[in-house]
CSV table of C-alpha atoms in Angstrom, one decimal:
chain,number,residue,atom,x,y,z
A,793,MET,CA,-4.1,-10.1,-39.3
A,794,GLN,CA,-2.4,-12.5,-39.3
A,795,MET,CA,-1.9,-15.1,-36.6
A,796,ASP,CA,1.1,-17.7,-36.4
A,797,SER,CA,3.5,-19.8,-34.0
A,798,SER,CA,5.3,-16.3,-33.8
A,799,PHE,CA,2.0,-14.5,-32.7
A,800,TRP,CA,1.3,-16.8,-30.4
A,801,SER,CA,3.9,-16.5,-28.6
A,802,ASP,CA,4.2,-12.7,-28.1
A,803,PHE,CA,0.5,-13.9,-27.1
A,804,LYS,CA,1.4,-16.1,-24.2
A,805,SER,CA,4.1,-13.8,-23.2
A,806,THR,CA,1.4,-10.8,-23.4
A,807,MET,CA,-1.1,-12.7,-20.9
A,808,LYS,CA,0.9,-13.9,-18.4
A,809,ILE,CA,2.3,-10.0,-17.9
A,810,LYS,CA,-1.2,-9.1,-17.4
A,811,SER,CA,-2.2,-11.3,-14.6
A,812,GLY,CA,1.3,-10.1,-12.6
A,813,PRO,CA,3.0,-14.1,-11.0
A,814,ASN,CA,1.1,-16.2,-11.8
A,815,LYS,CA,2.6,-20.1,-11.6
A,816,LEU,CA,-0.8,-21.8,-12.4
A,817,LEU,CA,-1.4,-19.7,-15.5
A,818,GLU,CA,2.1,-20.7,-17.1
A,819,ASN,CA,2.1,-24.4,-16.2
A,820,TYR,CA,-0.6,-24.5,-18.5
A,821,LEU,CA,-0.2,-21.9,-20.6
A,822,ASP,CA,3.6,-22.7,-22.1
A,823,PRO,CA,2.6,-26.0,-23.6
A,824,ILE,CA,-0.4,-24.9,-25.9
A,825,ASP,CA,1.2,-24.1,-28.8
A,826,PHE,CA,-0.3,-22.6,-32.4
A,827,VAL,CA,-1.4,-25.4,-35.1
A,828,LYS,CA,-3.4,-23.0,-37.6
A,829,PHE,CA,-5.1,-20.1,-38.3
A,830,GLU,CA,-8.6,-20.0,-40.6
A,831,LYS,CA,-10.0,-16.7,-41.7
A,832,ASP,CA,-13.0,-15.9,-44.2
A,833,GLU,CA,-14.1,-12.0,-44.3
A,834,GLN,CA,-16.2,-12.2,-41.7
A,835,ASN,CA,-14.5,-14.9,-38.7
A,836,VAL,CA,-11.7,-16.3,-37.5
A,837,ILE,CA,-10.7,-20.0,-37.1
A,838,LEU,CA,-7.4,-20.7,-34.1
A,839,THR,CA,-6.7,-24.1,-33.8
A,840,LEU,CA,-4.5,-25.0,-30.8
A,841,GLY,CA,-2.4,-27.7,-29.3
A,842,VAL,CA,-2.4,-29.1,-25.9
A,843,PRO,CA,-0.2,-32.5,-25.1
A,844,ASN,CA,-3.4,-34.6,-23.3
A,845,ARG,CA,-6.6,-34.8,-22.3
A,846,PHE,CA,-5.4,-33.7,-19.0
A,847,PHE,CA,-4.7,-30.3,-20.7
A,848,TYR,CA,-7.4,-30.6,-23.2
A,849,PHE,CA,-10.3,-30.7,-20.7
A,850,TYR,CA,-8.4,-27.5,-18.5
A,851,ALA,CA,-7.6,-25.3,-21.5
A,852,ASN,CA,-11.7,-26.4,-22.4
A,853,GLU,CA,-12.6,-25.4,-19.1
A,854,ASN,CA,-10.4,-22.7,-17.7
A,855,LEU,CA,-7.9,-21.3,-20.5
A,856,LYS,CA,-10.2,-21.2,-23.3
A,857,ASP,CA,-13.2,-18.0,-22.1
A,858,LYS,CA,-9.6,-15.8,-20.8
A,859,ILE,CA,-8.1,-16.2,-24.5
A,860,TYR,CA,-11.8,-15.6,-26.3
A,861,ILE,CA,-11.5,-12.5,-24.4
A,862,GLU,CA,-8.2,-11.4,-25.0
A,863,LEU,CA,-8.4,-11.8,-29.0
A,864,LYS,CA,-11.9,-10.5,-28.9
A,865,THR,CA,-10.6,-7.3,-26.7
A,866,ALA,CA,-8.1,-6.9,-29.6
A,867,TYR,CA,-9.9,-7.6,-32.4
A,868,PRO,CA,-13.5,-6.6,-31.7
A,869,ASP,CA,-14.9,-6.7,-35.1
A,870,LEU,CA,-14.3,-10.4,-35.8
A,871,GLU,CA,-15.6,-13.3,-35.0
A,872,ILE,CA,-13.4,-15.6,-33.3
A,873,ASN,CA,-13.6,-19.1,-32.5
A,874,ILE,CA,-10.9,-21.3,-30.3
A,875,GLN,CA,-10.5,-24.9,-30.6
A,876,PHE,CA,-8.3,-27.4,-28.8
A,877,ILE,CA,-6.8,-30.5,-30.5
A,878,ILE,CA,-5.0,-33.2,-28.5
A,879,THR,CA,-1.2,-33.1,-30.2
A,880,GLU,CA,0.0,-35.9,-27.8
A,881,LYS,CA,4.1,-33.9,-27.6
A,882,VAL,CA,5.3,-34.6,-24.6
A,883,ASN,CA,7.4,-32.3,-22.4
A,884,GLN,CA,8.4,-33.7,-19.3
A,885,ASP,CA,8.6,-29.7,-17.8
A,886,TYR,CA,4.6,-30.4,-18.3
A,887,ASN,CA,3.8,-32.8,-16.7
A,888,LEU,CA,2.0,-31.8,-13.7
A,889,SER,CA,0.4,-34.4,-11.1
A,890,LEU,CA,-3.4,-33.7,-9.9
A,891,GLN,CA,-1.3,-33.1,-6.7
A,892,ASN,CA,0.7,-30.0,-8.3
A,893,ILE,CA,-2.3,-28.6,-8.9
A,894,LEU,CA,-4.2,-28.6,-5.9
A,895,GLN,CA,-1.0,-27.5,-4.2
A,896,ASN,CA,-1.0,-24.2,-6.5
A,897,SER,CA,-4.4,-23.4,-7.1
A,898,GLU,CA,-5.0,-20.9,-4.7
A,899,GLN,CA,-3.4,-18.2,-7.4
A,900,ILE,CA,-6.0,-17.9,-9.3
A,901,PHE,CA,-8.9,-19.8,-7.7
A,902,GLN,CA,-8.8,-18.0,-4.7
A,903,ASN,CA,-9.6,-20.5,-2.0
A,904,LEU,CA,-12.9,-21.8,-4.2
A,905,PRO,CA,-12.4,-25.6,-4.9
A,906,ALA,CA,-11.7,-26.3,-8.5
A,907,THR,CA,-15.2,-27.9,-9.1
A,908,GLN,CA,-16.3,-25.0,-7.9
A,909,LYS,CA,-14.4,-22.5,-10.9
A,910,THR,CA,-14.3,-25.2,-14.0
A,911,VAL,CA,-18.7,-25.1,-13.9
A,912,PHE,CA,-20.4,-21.4,-13.4
A,913,PRO,CA,-23.9,-21.8,-12.5
A,914,ILE,CA,-25.1,-18.6,-13.4
A,915,GLU,CA,-28.8,-19.5,-12.6
A,916,ARG,CA,-28.0,-18.9,-9.0
A,917,SER,CA,-29.7,-16.4,-7.2
A,918,HIS,CA,-26.9,-15.3,-5.0
A,919,SER,CA,-23.4,-17.0,-3.2
A,920,ASN,CA,-23.5,-16.4,0.2
A,921,GLU,CA,-21.7,-19.6,0.4
A,922,ASN,CA,-18.4,-17.7,-1.2
A,923,ILE,CA,-18.3,-15.4,2.1
A,924,ASN,CA,-16.0,-15.8,4.5
A,925,THR,CA,-17.7,-16.2,8.0
A,926,ASP,CA,-14.4,-15.3,10.1
A,927,LEU,CA,-13.4,-12.2,8.3
A,928,THR,CA,-15.9,-9.6,10.2
A,929,PHE,CA,-15.2,-6.5,11.6
A,930,ASN,CA,-14.3,-7.8,14.5
A,931,THR,CA,-11.4,-9.0,13.4
A,932,PHE,CA,-10.9,-6.0,11.5
A,933,VAL,CA,-7.3,-4.3,13.1
A,934,VAL,CA,-7.9,-0.8,11.9
A,935,GLY,CA,-4.7,1.8,11.6
A,936,LYS,CA,-4.5,4.8,10.0
A,937,ASN,CA,-3.8,3.3,6.7
A,938,SER,CA,-7.5,2.1,6.4
A,939,GLU,CA,-9.5,3.6,9.3
A,940,PHE,CA,-11.3,5.7,6.6
A,941,ALA,CA,-12.2,2.8,4.3
A,942,HIS,CA,-13.3,0.5,7.5
A,943,ALA,CA,-15.7,3.7,8.9
A,944,ALA,CA,-17.3,4.0,5.2
A,945,THR,CA,-17.6,-0.4,4.4
A,946,TYR,CA,-19.5,0.0,8.6
A,947,ASN,CA,-21.6,2.9,7.7
A,948,VAL,CA,-22.7,0.7,4.4
A,949,ALA,CA,-23.3,-2.3,5.9
A,950,GLN,CA,-25.4,0.0,8.7
A,951,ASN,CA,-27.7,1.4,5.8
A,952,PRO,CA,-27.3,-0.3,2.8
A,953,GLY,CA,-28.2,1.4,-0.3
A,954,ILE,CA,-27.4,4.9,0.7
A,955,GLU,CA,-27.2,7.1,-2.6
A,956,ASP,CA,-24.4,9.1,-1.2
A,957,TYR,CA,-22.1,5.2,-0.4
A,958,ASN,CA,-23.4,3.2,-3.8
A,959,PRO,CA,-21.0,2.4,-4.7
A,960,LEU,CA,-18.8,1.7,-2.6
A,961,PHE,CA,-15.0,1.2,-4.1
A,962,ILE,CA,-12.3,0.4,-1.6
A,963,TYR,CA,-8.6,0.3,-3.6
A,964,GLY,CA,-5.4,-0.3,-2.3
A,965,PRO,CA,-2.5,-2.9,-2.7
A,966,SER,CA,-2.5,-6.4,-3.1
A,967,GLY,CA,-3.0,-7.9,0.7
A,968,MET,CA,-3.6,-4.4,2.3
A,969,GLY,CA,-7.3,-6.2,3.6
A,970,LYS,CA,-9.7,-5.0,1.2
A,971,THR,CA,-11.1,-8.6,1.0
A,972,HIS,CA,-11.5,-8.2,4.8
A,973,LEU,CA,-13.7,-5.7,4.7
A,974,LEU,CA,-15.8,-7.1,1.4
A,975,ASN,CA,-16.2,-10.3,4.0
A,976,ALA,CA,-16.9,-7.9,7.2
A,977,ALA,CA,-19.4,-6.0,5.3
A,978,ALA,CA,-21.6,-9.2,3.7
A,979,ASN,CA,-21.3,-10.7,6.8
A,980,HIS,CA,-22.8,-8.0,8.7
A,981,ILE,CA,-25.9,-8.0,6.0
A,982,LYS,CA,-26.5,-11.1,6.5
A,983,GLU,CA,-26.8,-11.2,10.0
A,984,ASN,CA,-28.5,-7.7,10.2
A,985,PHE,CA,-31.0,-8.0,6.8
A,986,PRO,CA,-31.2,-11.6,6.6
A,987,HIS,CA,-34.4,-11.0,4.0
A,988,TYR,CA,-31.6,-9.6,1.8
A,989,ARG,CA,-30.2,-11.5,-1.1
A,990,ILE,CA,-26.1,-10.5,-1.3
A,991,THR,CA,-23.5,-12.3,-4.0
A,992,TYR,CA,-20.1,-11.8,-3.6
A,993,ILE,CA,-17.8,-12.5,-6.6
A,994,SER,CA,-14.5,-12.0,-7.8
A,995,ALA,CA,-14.2,-10.1,-11.0
A,996,GLU,CA,-12.6,-12.9,-12.5
A,997,ARG,CA,-15.7,-15.2,-11.6
A,998,PHE,CA,-17.8,-12.7,-13.1
A,999,LEU,CA,-16.0,-11.9,-16.4
A,1000,ASN,CA,-15.8,-16.0,-17.3
A,1001,GLU,CA,-19.4,-16.9,-16.7
A,1002,CYS,CA,-20.9,-13.4,-18.1
A,1003,VAL,CA,-18.2,-14.9,-21.4
A,1004,ALA,CA,-19.9,-18.2,-21.3
A,1005,ALA,CA,-23.4,-17.1,-20.9
A,1006,LEU,CA,-22.1,-14.8,-24.3
A,1007,ARG,CA,-21.2,-18.2,-25.9
A,1008,ARG,CA,-23.7,-20.2,-25.2
A,1009,HIS,CA,-26.5,-17.6,-25.2
A,1010,GLU,CA,-28.0,-17.8,-22.3
A,1011,MET,CA,-27.6,-13.7,-20.8
A,1012,ASP,CA,-31.3,-13.5,-19.3
A,1013,LYS,CA,-30.4,-16.2,-17.2
A,1014,PHE,CA,-26.9,-14.7,-16.7
A,1015,ARG,CA,-28.9,-10.3,-16.0
A,1016,GLN,CA,-31.9,-11.9,-13.5
A,1017,LYS,CA,-29.3,-13.4,-11.6
A,1018,TYR,CA,-27.3,-10.2,-11.1
A,1019,ARG,CA,-29.8,-7.9,-11.8
A,1020,GLU,CA,-33.1,-9.3,-11.2
A,1021,ASN,CA,-32.0,-11.8,-7.9
A,1022,THR,CA,-29.3,-9.8,-6.2
A,1023,ASP,CA,-29.8,-6.8,-3.6
A,1024,ILE,CA,-26.1,-6.4,-2.1
A,1025,LEU,CA,-23.6,-7.6,-5.1
A,1026,VAL,CA,-20.3,-7.6,-3.4
A,1027,VAL,CA,-17.1,-7.8,-6.3
A,1028,ASP,CA,-13.7,-8.4,-5.5
A,1029,ASP,CA,-10.3,-7.3,-7.9
A,1030,VAL,CA,-12.9,-5.1,-10.0
A,1031,GLN,CA,-9.5,-4.1,-12.1
A,1032,TYR,CA,-10.1,-7.3,-14.2
A,1033,ILE,CA,-13.2,-5.9,-15.8
A,1034,GLY,CA,-11.2,-4.1,-17.6
A,1035,ARG,CA,-9.9,-6.4,-20.3
A,1036,GLY,CA,-13.1,-7.5,-22.1
A,1037,GLN,CA,-15.9,-4.8,-24.1
A,1038,ALA,CA,-18.5,-6.8,-23.6
A,1039,VAL,CA,-17.8,-7.6,-19.8
A,1040,GLN,CA,-17.5,-3.9,-18.9
A,1041,GLU,CA,-20.9,-3.0,-20.6
A,1042,GLU,CA,-22.7,-6.1,-18.9
A,1043,PHE,CA,-20.9,-4.3,-15.8
A,1044,PHE,CA,-21.7,-0.9,-16.8
A,1045,HIS,CA,-25.5,-1.5,-17.1
A,1046,MET,CA,-26.2,-3.9,-14.2
A,1047,ILE,CA,-24.3,-1.0,-11.9
A,1048,ASN,CA,-26.4,1.4,-13.3
A,1049,MET,CA,-29.8,-0.6,-12.4
A,1050,LEU,CA,-29.1,-1.9,-9.5
A,1051,ILE,CA,-28.6,1.6,-8.0
A,1052,GLU,CA,-31.5,2.8,-9.2
A,1053,LYS,CA,-33.5,-0.2,-7.4
A,1054,LYS,CA,-31.3,1.3,-4.0
A,1055,LYS,CA,-28.8,-1.8,-4.6
A,1056,GLN,CA,-26.2,-2.2,-2.5
A,1057,ILE,CA,-22.7,-2.2,-5.0
A,1058,ILE,CA,-19.7,-2.8,-2.9
A,1059,LEU,CA,-16.2,-3.5,-4.6
A,1060,ALA,CA,-12.5,-3.7,-3.9
A,1061,SER,CA,-9.5,-3.0,-6.8
A,1062,ASP,CA,-5.1,-2.6,-6.7
A,1063,ARG,CA,-6.1,0.7,-8.4
A,1064,MET,CA,-8.5,3.9,-9.0
A,1065,PRO,CA,-11.5,3.2,-11.7
A,1066,LYS,CA,-9.0,5.8,-13.8
A,1067,ASP,CA,-6.7,3.2,-14.1
A,1068,ILE,CA,-8.3,0.2,-14.3
A,1069,GLY,CA,-8.7,0.5,-18.2
A,1070,LEU,CA,-13.0,0.9,-17.8
A,1071,GLU,CA,-14.6,3.0,-20.6
A,1072,ASP,CA,-15.9,6.9,-19.1
A,1073,ARG,CA,-19.2,6.5,-18.7
A,1074,ALA,CA,-18.1,3.1,-16.3
A,1075,ARG,CA,-15.3,4.9,-14.7
A,1076,THR,CA,-17.8,8.0,-13.9
A,1077,ARG,CA,-20.5,5.9,-13.1
A,1078,LEU,CA,-18.1,4.8,-10.3
A,1079,GLU,CA,-16.4,7.6,-9.5
A,1080,ARG,CA,-19.7,8.6,-8.1
A,1081,GLY,CA,-20.0,7.0,-5.4
A,1082,LEU,CA,-17.5,7.0,-2.9
A,1083,ILE,CA,-14.3,6.0,-3.1
A,1084,ALA,CA,-12.4,4.9,-0.2
A,1085,ASP,CA,-8.5,3.5,-0.2
A,1086,ILE,CA,-6.1,1.2,1.9
A,1087,ILE,CA,-2.7,1.6,2.0
A,1088,MET,CA,0.0,0.2,3.5
A,1089,PRO,CA,0.1,0.5,7.7
A,1090,ASP,CA,2.9,2.0,9.5
A,1091,LEU,CA,4.6,-0.3,11.5
A,1092,GLU,CA,2.4,0.6,14.7
A,1093,THR,CA,-0.5,-1.2,13.0
A,1094,ARG,CA,2.2,-3.9,11.9
A,1095,ILE,CA,2.6,-4.7,15.7
A,1096,ALA,CA,-1.2,-4.6,16.6
A,1097,ILE,CA,-1.7,-6.8,14.0
A,1098,LEU,CA,0.6,-9.1,14.2
A,1099,ARG,CA,-0.1,-9.4,18.0
A,1100,TYR,CA,-4.4,-10.1,16.7
A,1101,LYS,CA,-2.6,-12.7,14.0
A,1102,ALA,CA,-0.3,-14.2,17.2
A,1103,GLU,CA,-2.8,-14.9,19.5
A,1104,LYS,CA,-5.0,-15.9,16.9
A,1105,TYR,CA,-1.9,-18.6,16.1
A,1106,ASN,CA,-1.4,-19.7,19.4
A,1107,VAL,CA,2.6,-18.1,18.9
A,1108,ARG,CA,3.8,-16.5,21.9
A,1109,MET,CA,6.8,-14.2,21.2
A,1110,ALA,CA,8.4,-11.9,23.1
A,1111,GLU,CA,8.3,-7.8,21.9
A,1112,ASP,CA,11.4,-7.8,20.4
A,1113,VAL,CA,10.7,-10.4,18.2
A,1114,VAL,CA,7.0,-8.8,17.1
A,1115,ASN,CA,9.2,-5.4,16.3
A,1116,HIS,CA,11.3,-7.5,14.2
A,1117,ILE,CA,8.8,-9.1,12.1
A,1118,ALA,CA,6.3,-6.4,12.0
A,1119,ARG,CA,9.5,-3.8,10.7
A,1120,ILE,CA,10.6,-6.0,8.2
A,1121,SER,CA,7.0,-7.0,6.7
A,1122,LYS,CA,6.4,-3.8,4.6
A,1123,ARG,CA,5.2,-5.2,1.4
A,1124,SER,CA,1.3,-6.2,2.7
A,1125,ILE,CA,-0.1,-7.6,5.6
A,1126,ARG,CA,-0.6,-10.8,3.6
A,1127,GLU,CA,3.5,-10.7,4.0
A,1128,LEU,CA,3.3,-10.1,7.7
A,1129,GLU,CA,1.4,-12.7,8.4
A,1130,GLY,CA,3.3,-14.9,6.0
A,1131,ASN,CA,6.8,-14.5,7.6
A,1132,LEU,CA,4.9,-16.0,11.6
A,1133,LYS,CA,3.7,-18.8,10.2
A,1134,LYS,CA,7.1,-19.4,8.5
A,1135,VAL,CA,8.8,-18.2,12.5
A,1136,LYS,CA,5.8,-20.3,13.9
A,1137,MET,CA,6.5,-23.9,11.4
A,1138,PHE,CA,10.1,-23.2,11.9
A,1139,SER,CA,9.8,-23.9,15.6
A,1140,GLU,CA,7.9,-26.6,16.4
A,1141,LEU,CA,9.3,-28.9,13.5
A,1142,GLN,CA,12.4,-28.4,15.4
A,1143,GLY,CA,11.8,-28.0,18.3
A,1144,LEU,CA,12.8,-24.5,19.3
A,1145,GLN,CA,11.8,-21.2,21.1
A,1146,ILE,CA,11.0,-18.4,19.5
A,1147,ASP,CA,13.2,-15.7,20.3
A,1148,TYR,CA,14.7,-12.6,18.6
A,1149,ASP,CA,18.2,-14.6,17.6
A,1150,LEU,CA,15.9,-17.6,16.0
A,1151,VAL,CA,13.7,-15.2,14.3
A,1152,LYS,CA,17.0,-13.2,12.6
A,1153,LYS,CA,18.1,-16.5,11.3
A,1154,ILE,CA,14.4,-17.5,9.8
A,1155,LEU,CA,14.1,-14.5,8.1
A,1156,SER,CA,17.5,-13.6,7.3
A,1157,ASN,CA,17.0,-13.7,3.5
A,1158,HIS,CA,13.5,-11.7,3.3
A,1159,GLU,CA,15.7,-8.9,5.8
A,1160,THR,CA,18.3,-8.6,2.8
A,1161,GLN,CA,15.3,-8.8,0.0
A,1162,THR,CA,14.7,-5.5,-2.3
A,1163,MET,CA,10.9,-4.6,-1.7
A,1164,ILE,CA,10.8,-3.4,-5.2
A,1165,SER,CA,12.2,-5.2,-8.7
A,1166,VAL,CA,13.2,-3.0,-11.7
A,1167,GLU,CA,10.7,-4.7,-13.9
A,1168,GLU,CA,7.9,-4.3,-10.8
A,1169,ILE,CA,8.2,-0.4,-11.4
A,1170,GLN,CA,8.1,-1.1,-15.4
A,1171,ARG,CA,4.8,-2.8,-14.7
A,1172,ILE,CA,3.6,-0.7,-12.6
A,1173,VAL,CA,4.1,2.4,-14.9
A,1174,SER,CA,3.0,0.9,-17.9
A,1175,GLU,CA,0.2,0.3,-16.7
A,1176,HIS,CA,-0.6,3.8,-15.2
A,1177,PHE,CA,0.3,5.1,-18.4
A,1178,LYS,CA,-1.9,2.4,-20.9
A,1179,VAL,CA,1.0,1.5,-22.9
A,1180,LYS,CA,3.7,-2.0,-22.7
A,1181,ILE,CA,6.6,-2.8,-20.8
A,1182,GLN,CA,7.9,-3.3,-24.7
A,1183,ASP,CA,7.2,-0.1,-25.6
A,1184,LEU,CA,9.1,1.5,-22.8
A,1185,LYS,CA,12.5,-0.8,-23.4
A,1186,SER,CA,11.8,0.3,-27.2
A,1187,ALA,CA,13.8,2.6,-29.0
A,1188,THR,CA,11.0,4.3,-30.4
A,1189,ARG,CA,10.3,8.4,-29.4
A,1190,ALA,CA,7.1,8.7,-29.6
A,1191,LYS,CA,5.8,11.4,-26.5
A,1192,GLN,CA,3.5,9.0,-25.2
A,1193,ILE,CA,6.2,6.6,-24.5
A,1194,VAL,CA,9.4,8.8,-24.1
A,1195,VAL,CA,7.9,10.0,-21.2
A,1196,PRO,CA,6.4,7.2,-19.5
A,1197,ARG,CA,10.5,5.5,-19.6
A,1198,GLN,CA,11.5,7.9,-18.3
A,1199,ILE,CA,9.3,8.6,-15.6
A,1200,ALA,CA,9.9,4.8,-14.8
A,1201,MET,CA,13.7,5.5,-15.0
A,1202,HIS,CA,13.5,8.5,-12.0
A,1203,LEU,CA,11.3,6.0,-10.2
A,1204,ILE,CA,14.0,3.0,-10.4
A,1205,LYS,CA,16.6,5.9,-9.3
A,1206,LYS,CA,14.9,6.7,-6.5
A,1207,PHE,CA,13.4,3.9,-4.6
A,1208,LEU,CA,16.7,1.2,-6.1
A,1209,ASP,CA,19.2,3.6,-6.2
A,1210,LYS,CA,20.7,2.2,-9.7
A,1211,SER,CA,23.3,3.2,-11.5
A,1212,LEU,CA,22.9,4.9,-14.7
A,1213,VAL,CA,24.6,1.8,-16.5
A,1214,ASP,CA,22.4,-0.6,-14.9
A,1215,ILE,CA,18.9,1.9,-15.6
A,1216,GLY,CA,20.0,2.2,-19.6
A,1217,LYS,CA,20.1,-2.4,-19.8
A,1218,ALA,CA,17.0,-2.0,-18.1
A,1219,PHE,CA,15.4,-0.2,-21.0
A,1220,GLY,CA,16.6,-1.5,-23.9
A,1221,GLY,CA,20.7,-1.0,-23.9
A,1222,LYS,CA,20.3,3.1,-23.1
A,1223,ASP,CA,23.1,4.7,-22.4
A,1224,HIS,CA,23.9,5.9,-19.4
A,1225,THR,CA,23.9,9.7,-21.0
A,1226,THR,CA,20.4,9.2,-22.1
A,1227,VAL,CA,19.5,8.3,-18.9
A,1228,MET,CA,20.8,11.8,-17.0
A,1229,ASN,CA,19.0,13.8,-19.8
A,1230,ALA,CA,16.3,11.0,-18.6
A,1231,LEU,CA,16.1,12.3,-15.1
A,1232,GLY,CA,16.7,15.8,-15.5
A,1233,ARG,CA,13.6,16.0,-17.5
A,1234,VAL,CA,11.5,14.2,-15.6
A,1235,LYS,CA,12.7,17.0,-12.0
A,1236,HIS,CA,11.4,20.0,-14.8
A,1237,LEU,CA,8.3,18.4,-15.7
A,1238,GLN,CA,8.0,17.8,-11.4
A,1239,GLN,CA,8.3,21.6,-11.3
A,1240,THR,CA,6.2,23.2,-14.9
A,1241,ASP,CA,3.4,20.4,-15.6
A,1242,GLN,CA,0.9,20.0,-12.6
A,1243,ASP,CA,-0.9,16.7,-13.9
A,1244,MET,CA,3.0,15.2,-14.2
A,1245,PHE,CA,3.9,15.7,-10.9
A,1246,LYS,CA,0.4,14.7,-9.5
A,1247,ASN,CA,1.4,11.6,-11.9
A,1248,ILE,CA,4.6,11.1,-10.6
A,1249,GLU,CA,3.5,11.6,-6.6
A,1250,GLU,CA,0.5,9.0,-7.2
A,1251,LEU,CA,3.1,6.2,-8.8
A,1252,GLU,CA,5.9,7.4,-6.0
A,1253,SER,CA,3.1,6.7,-3.7
A,1254,ARG,CA,1.5,3.1,-5.4
A,1255,ILE,CA,5.5,1.9,-5.1
A,1256,HIS,CA,6.5,3.8,-1.2
A,1257,ASN,CA,2.9,1.7,-0.8
A,1258,ILE,CA,4.3,-1.8,-1.1
A,1259,THR,CA,7.9,-1.0,0.0
A,1260,GLY,CA,7.7,0.9,3.2
A,1261,VAL,CA,10.2,3.3,2.2
């Protein structure tokens, strides 16, 4: 193993790909430079340079553990130490103000104050303060897309600890209402079973706490918090657990112990357990409970949700306006609410009444946007088959790469109707004949290979949930 500036550049790119669209992470990760690499038989010291003291503080508090986890996952047999030094290398692009940080922090900190995200007090027994009291079952609009997940979550909240519903695992694309259901369950349990100790946490924070406890030799405190002082465990964004081997191990034993004690576990993820990257025993443990999915709501449900949101924000809209916003907001409920807020803000700033023509003008760019990109489809396929996007674009002919590449080409053709030439360009400059052969191969696989048919069907379903088409 040899680390150098080239390695570090590739490593940063991989971290950003895994984190998805995350401007705050990019702003702080990009200016961190490789300085030196030292290694003996079992230990590695990676020295990284940051431009100033402000970056030094942020990197130590918020990035060090993330970098450590990624390196440890790639090199589990090495004892890795990471240290930052201030290089005073000035780059105007990275001269962020505190205001910039606060404005962009929602992506990483999920509405928590930054001070709560830089310190992980593992001695606290439960975390009721993380529960959003506005998100209840009464404020959740149930549609065909979510009626099973809603019913399952409500039943668990009414009867925590039922064996057949433990753990309850809710999955679906981002912005569909999973977090709402988690908070609704926590609020319901808190109200009806006040003696229960509820721990509500994001998986990313759990991961950070676990790594911090490992580094500080405080695993006893960590385990006491989650295994001994928790009656109801609610974890959002469980897909992040797949990032670290040591964290997976701890997560598995924690889940097992809580279930044995009849403690209720409620989890949410943007993908099914088999697609998270968990070890088999952890995956099967999650699959033994109840799995409920949430997909993109149909037009009728989107209209109902929009009406509810409009009433909440005191926005009056005619029926044709409601139908138009609901029709073009196909990606997620979060997008639906965002478009409503955009219309509300524009009308208030301009002093104009909300009507169909005004909304058409405000959201005109939104209507013409492609609801999913080539890059997003490549990312979805790479995550599903656990291959790198770079490999999909490479010239390798290994079967474990060729088949996912061909399926990605098929999906791009089906959902974006790109030309064969454009598809070839998106995969490292493949010629149109190669793309044509790939499309024919996928069609054959769908007819002859049942497992591959299910894989393609699942991928098409995921993309449909995003695009609505």
